Amino acid sequence: MTANTVVGVPAETAGGERRVALVPKVVERLRAKNISVVVEPGAGSAALIPDDAYVHSGATLGDPWSADVVVKVAVPTDAEVARLRTGAVFIGFLAPLTQPERATALRAAGVTAFAMESIPRISRAQSMDALSSQANVAGYRAALLAAEHLTRFFPMLTTAAGTVPPAKVLVLGVGVAGLQALATARRLGAHTTGYDVRPEVADQVRSVGAQWLDLGIEATGSGGYARALTDDERAEQQRQLAKAITGFDAVITTAQVPGRTAPTLVTAEAVTGMRAGSVVVDLAGESGGNCELTTPGAVVVEHAVTIASPLNLPATMPEHASELYARNVAALLELLVDKDGALSLDFTDEVVAGACVTGQEV
């Protein structure tokens, strides 16, 4: 049987980006669907995947940019958009809310583009939810960073020299990343507490063995996200959090509202009140940060408290991050082709329509 659709996998060019859009196991899955895969030589090297592994899985090495479908991780640059052929399909992260010019460039190039962050949050699309898969990686790594920078043990230790109490870890924002941070910190032996303005996630916090911090402020929004707080709500939240945070050794923040500046949850006053040697790990640095003293992409020390705001944490664990992302991409690709492997874009499908940011007939 001749393959009908060719999928191209280019090497990622963004600084620090070690992930790759498809991995050999997923290439095998696509080949079984009569989809051919062309991989740029060296595309998987940063994720420690050699070219031979792709070849053995059924891919060919070559120019991925002339393919029917090009799949990437990072937002494409102008130079990369220029290499896409007219009529091609592009799949990857596109930051449509914060970088709308990317969609404009793809539209001008005649490319039908699907943004992985625009996948509708419905049960049928869970296997395509790259935001969640990568947030799991980020939450896990955030807990490890907190343990690394903290000047105290995470677990309780009973030794001949006496007993060391466990660290107390607070996670602010308990979506996928926050829940994973709580679960990982608890596995490391810490005493964990979670907080969110969405009261419906309290049971999820308790399900990973953590306590729930209730400040009496509720702000449930749409699509599983929190709504923006009013000025009065925000002031009251910051006041109560500043008081609560002083009792914790490590604070991990993950709160973000799509397309908006991240809310400030940890004020300078709160940092000042933390015990010397404590840690804040701020996962919202790309959208301004949840900590008032955050420097996005850097580790700083303020008032004897270490504040780390890593950018693109999933790229620091490229093997599993790539594997999970590749499965998300494959699930979407399988929705875009027919039983013979030919492209068949059905914009009456809510997942296809929701993820498409250019090329859809309106």
Coordinates of N, CA and C in Angstrom, one line a residue, residues 13-183:
T13 N 14.9 24.6 16.5 CA 16.0 25.6 16.5 C 15.9 26.6 17.7
A14 N 14.8 26.6 18.4 CA 14.7 27.5 19.6 C 15.8 27.2 20.6
G15 N 16.4 28.2 21.2 CA 17.4 28.1 22.2 C 16.9 27.2 23.4
G16 N 17.6 26.2 23.8 CA 17.3 25.4 24.9 C 16.2 24.3 24.6
E17 N 15.7 24.3 23.4 CA 14.6 23.3 23.1 C 15.2 22.0 22.7
R18 N 15.0 21.0 23.6 CA 15.6 19.7 23.3 C 14.6 18.6 22.9
R19 N 13.3 19.0 22.8 CA 12.3 18.1 22.4 C 12.3 17.9 20.9
V20 N 11.6 16.8 20.5 CA 11.4 16.6 19.1 C 9.9 16.2 18.9
A21 N 9.3 16.5 17.8 CA 7.8 16.4 17.7 C 7.4 14.9 17.5
L22 N 8.2 14.1 17.0 CA 7.8 12.7 16.9 C 9.0 11.8 17.3
V23 N 8.7 10.7 17.9 CA 9.7 9.7 18.4 C 9.5 8.4 17.6
P24 N 10.5 7.6 17.5 CA 10.5 6.4 16.7 C 9.2 5.5 17.0
K25 N 8.8 5.3 18.3 CA 7.7 4.5 18.6 C 6.4 5.0 17.9
V26 N 6.3 6.3 17.9 CA 5.1 6.9 17.3 C 5.2 6.9 15.8
V27 N 6.4 7.0 15.2 CA 6.6 6.8 13.8 C 6.0 5.5 13.3
E28 N 6.4 4.4 14.1 CA 5.8 3.1 13.8 C 4.3 3.1 13.8
R29 N 3.7 3.8 14.7 CA 2.3 3.9 14.8 C 1.7 4.6 13.6
L30 N 2.3 5.6 13.1 CA 1.8 6.3 11.9 C 2.0 5.5 10.7
R31 N 3.2 4.8 10.6 CA 3.4 4.0 9.4 C 2.3 2.9 9.3
A32 N 1.8 2.4 10.4 CA 0.8 1.4 10.4 C -0.5 2.0 9.9
K33 N -0.7 3.4 9.9 CA -1.8 4.1 9.4 C -1.6 4.5 7.9
N34 N -0.6 4.0 7.3 CA -0.2 4.4 5.9 C 0.2 5.8 5.8
I35 N 0.9 6.3 6.8 CA 1.4 7.7 6.8 C 3.0 7.6 6.7
S36 N 3.6 8.3 5.8 CA 5.0 8.3 5.7 C 5.6 9.4 6.6
V37 N 6.8 9.2 7.1 CA 7.5 10.2 7.9 C 8.9 10.5 7.4
V38 N 9.1 11.8 7.2 CA 10.5 12.3 6.8 C 11.1 13.1 8.0
V39 N 12.2 12.7 8.4 CA 12.8 13.3 9.6 C 14.1 14.0 9.2
E40 N 14.3 15.2 9.6 CA 15.5 16.0 9.3 C 16.7 15.3 10.1
P41 N 17.8 15.0 9.4 CA 18.9 14.4 10.1 C 19.3 15.2 11.4
G42 N 19.4 14.5 12.5 CA 19.8 15.2 13.7 C 18.6 15.8 14.5
A43 N 17.4 15.6 14.0 CA 16.2 16.2 14.7 C 16.0 15.7 16.1
G44 N 16.4 14.4 16.3 CA 16.2 13.9 17.6 C 17.4 13.9 18.5
S45 N 18.5 14.4 18.0 CA 19.8 14.3 18.7 C 19.8 15.0 20.1
A46 N 19.1 16.1 20.3 CA 19.0 16.8 21.6 C 18.2 15.9 22.6
A47 N 17.3 15.1 22.1 CA 16.6 14.2 22.9 C 17.2 12.8 23.0
L48 N 18.4 12.7 22.5 CA 19.2 11.5 22.6 C 18.6 10.4 21.7
I49 N 18.0 10.8 20.6 CA 17.4 9.8 19.7 C 18.2 9.8 18.4
P50 N 19.0 8.8 18.1 CA 19.8 8.8 16.9 C 19.0 8.7 15.6
D51 N 19.6 9.1 14.5 CA 18.9 9.0 13.2 C 18.5 7.5 12.9
D52 N 19.5 6.6 13.3 CA 19.2 5.2 13.0 C 17.9 4.7 13.6
A53 N 17.6 5.2 14.8 CA 16.4 4.8 15.4 C 15.1 5.1 14.6
Y54 N 15.2 6.3 14.0 CA 14.1 6.7 13.1 C 14.0 5.8 11.9
V55 N 15.2 5.6 11.3 CA 15.2 4.7 10.1 C 14.6 3.4 10.4
H56 N 15.0 2.8 11.5 CA 14.6 1.5 11.9 C 13.1 1.4 12.2
S57 N 12.5 2.6 12.5 CA 11.1 2.6 12.8 C 10.2 2.9 11.5
G58 N 10.9 3.0 10.4 CA 10.2 3.2 9.1 C 10.2 4.6 8.5
A59 N 10.9 5.5 9.2 CA 11.0 6.9 8.7 C 12.2 7.0 7.7
T60 N 12.2 8.0 6.9 CA 13.3 8.3 6.0 C 13.9 9.6 6.4
L61 N 15.2 9.8 6.2 CA 15.9 11.0 6.5 C 15.9 11.9 5.3
G62 N 15.6 13.2 5.5 CA 15.6 14.1 4.4 C 15.0 15.5 4.8
D63 N 14.5 16.2 3.7 CA 14.0 17.6 4.0 C 12.5 17.5 4.4
P64 N 12.3 17.9 5.7 CA 10.9 17.7 6.2 C 10.0 18.8 5.7
W65 N 10.5 20.0 5.2 CA 9.7 21.1 5.0 C 8.8 21.0 3.7
S66 N 9.1 20.1 2.9 CA 8.3 19.9 1.7 C 7.2 18.9 1.9
A67 N 7.0 18.4 3.1 CA 6.0 17.4 3.4 C 4.6 18.0 3.4
D68 N 3.6 17.1 3.3 CA 2.2 17.5 3.4 C 1.9 18.1 4.7
V69 N 2.4 17.5 5.8 CA 2.2 18.0 7.1 C 3.5 18.1 7.8
V70 N 3.8 19.3 8.4 CA 5.0 19.5 9.2 C 4.6 19.6 10.6
V71 N 5.3 18.8 11.5 CA 5.0 18.9 12.9 C 6.2 19.4 13.7
K72 N 6.0 20.3 14.6 CA 7.0 20.9 15.4 C 6.6 21.0 16.9
V73 N 7.5 21.3 17.7 CA 7.2 21.6 19.1 C 7.1 23.1 19.3
A74 N 8.2 23.8 19.1 CA 8.2 25.3 19.4 C 7.5 26.1 18.3
V75 N 7.1 27.3 18.6 CA 6.5 28.2 17.7 C 7.5 28.4 16.5
P76 N 7.0 28.3 15.3 CA 7.9 28.5 14.1 C 8.4 29.9 14.0
T77 N 9.6 30.1 13.5 CA 10.2 31.4 13.2 C 9.7 31.8 11.8
D78 N 9.9 33.1 11.5 CA 9.6 33.6 10.2 C 10.3 32.8 9.1
A79 N 11.6 32.4 9.4 CA 12.4 31.7 8.4 C 11.8 30.3 8.2
E80 N 11.3 29.7 9.3 CA 10.7 28.4 9.2 C 9.3 28.4 8.4
V81 N 8.5 29.4 8.7 CA 7.3 29.6 8.0 C 7.5 29.7 6.5
A82 N 8.6 30.4 6.1 CA 8.9 30.6 4.7 C 9.3 29.3 4.0
R83 N 9.7 28.3 4.8 CA 10.1 27.0 4.2 C 8.9 26.1 4.0
L84 N 7.7 26.4 4.5 CA 6.5 25.6 4.3 C 6.0 25.9 3.0
R85 N 5.5 24.8 2.3 CA 4.9 25.0 1.0 C 3.5 25.4 1.1
T86 N 3.0 26.2 0.1 CA 1.6 26.6 0.1 C 0.7 25.3 0.0
G87 N -0.3 25.3 0.9 CA -1.2 24.2 0.9 C -0.8 23.1 2.0
A88 N 0.3 23.3 2.6 CA 0.8 22.4 3.6 C -0.1 22.6 4.9
V89 N 0.0 21.6 5.8 CA -0.6 21.6 7.1 C 0.5 21.7 8.1
F90 N 0.4 22.5 9.1 CA 1.4 22.7 10.2 C 0.7 22.3 11.5
I91 N 1.4 21.6 12.4 CA 0.9 21.2 13.7 C 2.0 21.5 14.7
G92 N 1.7 22.2 15.7 CA 2.7 22.5 16.8 C 2.1 23.6 17.7
F93 N 2.9 23.9 18.7 CA 2.5 25.1 19.6 C 2.7 26.3 18.8
L94 N 1.7 27.2 18.9 CA 1.6 28.4 18.1 C 1.4 29.7 18.9
A95 N 1.1 29.6 20.2 CA 0.9 30.7 21.1 C -0.1 31.7 20.4
P96 N -1.3 31.2 20.0 CA -2.2 32.1 19.3 C -2.7 33.3 20.0
L97 N -2.7 33.2 21.4 CA -3.2 34.4 22.2 C -2.1 35.4 22.4
T98 N -0.9 35.0 22.5 CA 0.2 35.9 22.9 C 1.1 36.3 21.7
Q99 N 1.1 35.5 20.6 CA 1.8 35.7 19.4 C 0.9 35.6 18.2
P100 N -0.1 36.4 18.1 CA -1.0 36.2 16.9 C -0.4 36.5 15.6
E101 N 0.8 37.1 15.6 CA 1.5 37.4 14.3 C 2.0 36.1 13.7
R102 N 2.1 35.0 14.5 CA 2.5 33.7 13.9 C 1.4 33.2 13.0
A103 N 0.2 33.2 13.5 CA -1.0 32.8 12.7 C -1.1 33.6 11.5
T104 N -0.9 34.9 11.6 CA -1.0 35.8 10.4 C 0.0 35.4 9.4
A105 N 1.3 35.1 9.8 CA 2.3 34.7 8.8 C 2.0 33.4 8.2
L106 N 1.4 32.4 8.9 CA 1.1 31.1 8.4 C -0.1 31.3 7.4
R107 N -1.0 32.1 7.7 CA -2.2 32.4 6.8 C -1.7 33.0 5.5
A108 N -0.8 33.9 5.6 CA -0.2 34.6 4.4 C 0.5 33.6 3.5
A109 N 1.1 32.6 4.2 CA 1.9 31.5 3.5 C 1.0 30.4 2.9
G110 N -0.3 30.5 3.1 CA -1.2 29.6 2.6 C -1.2 28.2 3.3
V111 N -0.9 28.3 4.6 CA -0.7 27.1 5.4 C -1.9 26.9 6.3
T112 N -2.4 25.7 6.4 CA -3.5 25.4 7.4 C -2.8 24.9 8.7
A113 N -3.0 25.7 9.7 CA -2.2 25.5 10.9 C -3.1 25.1 12.1
F114 N -2.6 24.1 12.8 CA -3.3 23.6 14.0 C -2.4 23.9 15.3
A115 N -3.0 24.6 16.2 CA -2.3 24.9 17.4 C -2.5 23.9 18.5
M116 N -1.5 23.3 19.1 CA -1.7 22.2 20.1 C -2.3 22.8 21.3
E117 N -2.1 24.1 21.6 CA -2.7 24.6 22.8 C -4.1 25.0 22.6
S118 N -4.7 24.9 21.4 CA -6.1 25.2 21.1 C -6.9 24.0 21.1
I119 N -6.4 22.8 21.3 CA -7.2 21.6 21.4 C -8.3 21.8 22.4
P120 N -9.5 21.6 22.0 CA -10.6 21.7 23.0 C -10.5 20.8 24.2
R121 N -10.8 21.3 25.4 CA -10.7 20.5 26.6 C -12.0 19.7 26.8
I122 N -12.1 18.7 26.0 CA -13.2 17.7 26.1 C -12.7 16.3 26.2
S123 N -13.5 15.4 26.7 CA -13.0 14.1 27.0 C -12.4 13.4 25.7
R124 N -13.1 13.6 24.6 CA -12.6 12.9 23.4 C -11.3 13.4 22.9
A125 N -10.9 14.6 23.3 CA -9.6 15.1 22.9 C -8.5 15.0 23.9
Q126 N -8.7 14.3 25.0 CA -7.7 14.2 26.1 C -6.4 13.6 25.6
S127 N -6.4 12.7 24.6 CA -5.2 12.1 24.1 C -4.4 13.0 23.3
M128 N -5.0 14.2 22.9 CA -4.3 15.2 22.1 C -3.8 16.4 22.9
D129 N -4.1 16.4 24.2 CA -3.9 17.5 25.0 C -2.4 17.7 25.4
A130 N -1.7 18.4 24.6 CA -0.3 18.6 24.8 C 0.0 19.5 26.0
L131 N -0.9 20.5 26.2 CA -0.7 21.3 27.4 C -0.6 20.5 28.6
S132 N -1.5 19.5 28.8 CA -1.5 18.7 30.0 C -0.3 17.8 30.0
S133 N 0.0 17.2 28.9 CA 1.1 16.2 29.0 C 2.4 16.9 29.3
Q134 N 2.6 18.1 28.8 CA 3.9 18.9 29.1 C 3.8 19.5 30.5
A135 N 2.6 19.8 31.0 CA 2.5 20.4 32.3 C 2.8 19.3 33.3
N136 N 2.5 18.1 33.1 CA 2.9 17.0 34.0 C 4.4 17.0 34.2
V137 N 5.2 17.2 33.1 CA 6.6 17.2 33.1 C 7.1 18.4 33.9
A138 N 6.5 19.5 33.7 CA 6.9 20.8 34.3 C 6.6 20.7 35.8
G139 N 5.5 20.1 36.2 CA 5.2 20.0 37.7 C 6.1 19.1 38.4
Y140 N 6.5 18.0 37.7 CA 7.5 17.0 38.3 C 8.8 17.7 38.5
R141 N 9.3 18.4 37.4 CA 10.6 19.0 37.5 C 10.6 20.2 38.5
A142 N 9.5 20.9 38.7 CA 9.4 22.0 39.6 C 9.6 21.5 41.1
A143 N 9.0 20.3 41.4 CA 9.2 19.8 42.7 C 10.7 19.4 43.0
L144 N 11.3 18.9 41.9 CA 12.7 18.5 42.1 C 13.6 19.8 42.2
L145 N 13.2 20.8 41.5 CA 14.0 22.1 41.6 C 13.8 22.7 43.0
A146 N 12.6 22.6 43.6 CA 12.4 23.1 44.9 C 13.3 22.3 45.9
A147 N 13.3 21.0 45.8 CA 14.2 20.2 46.7 C 15.6 20.5 46.5
E148 N 16.0 20.8 45.3 CA 17.4 21.1 45.0 C 17.9 22.4 45.6
H149 N 17.1 23.4 45.5 CA 17.5 24.7 46.0 C 17.2 24.9 47.5
L150 N 16.3 24.1 48.1 CA 16.0 24.3 49.5 C 17.2 23.9 50.3
T151 N 17.5 24.6 51.4 CA 18.7 24.3 52.2 C 18.3 23.3 53.3
R152 N 17.1 22.7 53.2 CA 16.7 21.8 54.2 C 16.2 20.5 53.5
F153 N 16.1 19.4 54.3 CA 15.6 18.1 53.7 C 14.1 18.3 53.4
F154 N 13.7 17.5 52.3 CA 12.3 17.4 52.1 C 11.6 16.4 53.0
P155 N 12.2 15.2 53.2 CA 11.6 14.2 54.0 C 11.9 14.3 55.5
M156 N 11.2 13.7 56.4 CA 11.5 13.6 57.8 C 12.6 12.6 57.9
L157 N 13.6 12.9 58.7 CA 14.7 12.0 58.9 C 14.9 11.8 60.4
T158 N 15.0 10.5 60.7 CA 15.3 10.1 62.1 C 16.7 9.5 62.2
T159 N 17.6 10.2 62.8 CA 19.0 9.8 62.8 C 19.5 9.7 64.3
A160 N 20.7 9.2 64.4 CA 21.3 9.1 65.7 C 21.5 10.5 66.3
A161 N 21.6 11.5 65.4 CA 21.8 12.9 65.9 C 20.4 13.6 66.2
G162 N 19.3 12.9 66.0 CA 18.0 13.5 66.2 C 17.1 13.4 65.0
T163 N 15.9 14.0 65.2 CA 14.9 13.9 64.1 C 14.9 15.3 63.4
V164 N 14.8 15.2 62.1 CA 14.6 16.4 61.2 C 13.2 16.4 60.7
P165 N 12.4 17.4 60.9 CA 11.0 17.4 60.5 C 11.0 17.6 58.9
P166 N 9.9 17.1 58.3 CA 9.7 17.2 56.9 C 9.5 18.7 56.5
A167 N 9.9 19.0 55.2 CA 9.7 20.3 54.7 C 8.2 20.5 54.4
K168 N 7.7 21.7 54.5 CA 6.4 22.0 54.2 C 6.3 22.7 52.8
V169 N 5.6 22.1 51.9 CA 5.5 22.7 50.5 C 4.1 23.1 50.2
L170 N 4.0 24.3 49.7 CA 2.7 24.9 49.2 C 2.7 25.0 47.7
V171 N 1.7 24.5 47.1 CA 1.6 24.7 45.6 C 0.4 25.6 45.4
L172 N 0.6 26.7 44.7 CA -0.4 27.7 44.3 C -0.8 27.5 42.9
G173 N -2.0 27.1 42.6 CA -2.5 26.8 41.3 C -2.4 25.3 41.1
V174 N -3.5 24.6 41.2 CA -3.4 23.1 41.1 C -4.2 22.6 39.9
G175 N -3.7 23.0 38.7 CA -4.1 22.3 37.5 C -3.2 21.1 37.4
V176 N -2.9 20.7 36.1 CA -2.1 19.5 35.9 C -0.7 19.6 36.5
A177 N 0.0 20.8 36.2 CA 1.3 21.0 36.8 C 1.3 21.0 38.3
G178 N 0.3 21.7 38.9 CA 0.3 21.8 40.3 C 0.0 20.5 41.0
L179 N -0.9 19.7 40.4 CA -1.1 18.4 41.0 C 0.1 17.5 40.9
Q180 N 0.8 17.5 39.8 CA 2.0 16.7 39.7 C 3.1 17.2 40.6
A181 N 3.2 18.5 40.8 CA 4.2 19.0 41.8 C 3.8 18.6 43.2
L182 N 2.6 18.6 43.6 CA 2.1 18.1 44.9 C 2.5 16.6 45.1
A183 N 2.1 15.8 44.0 CA 2.4 14.4 44.1 C 3.8 14.1 44.2

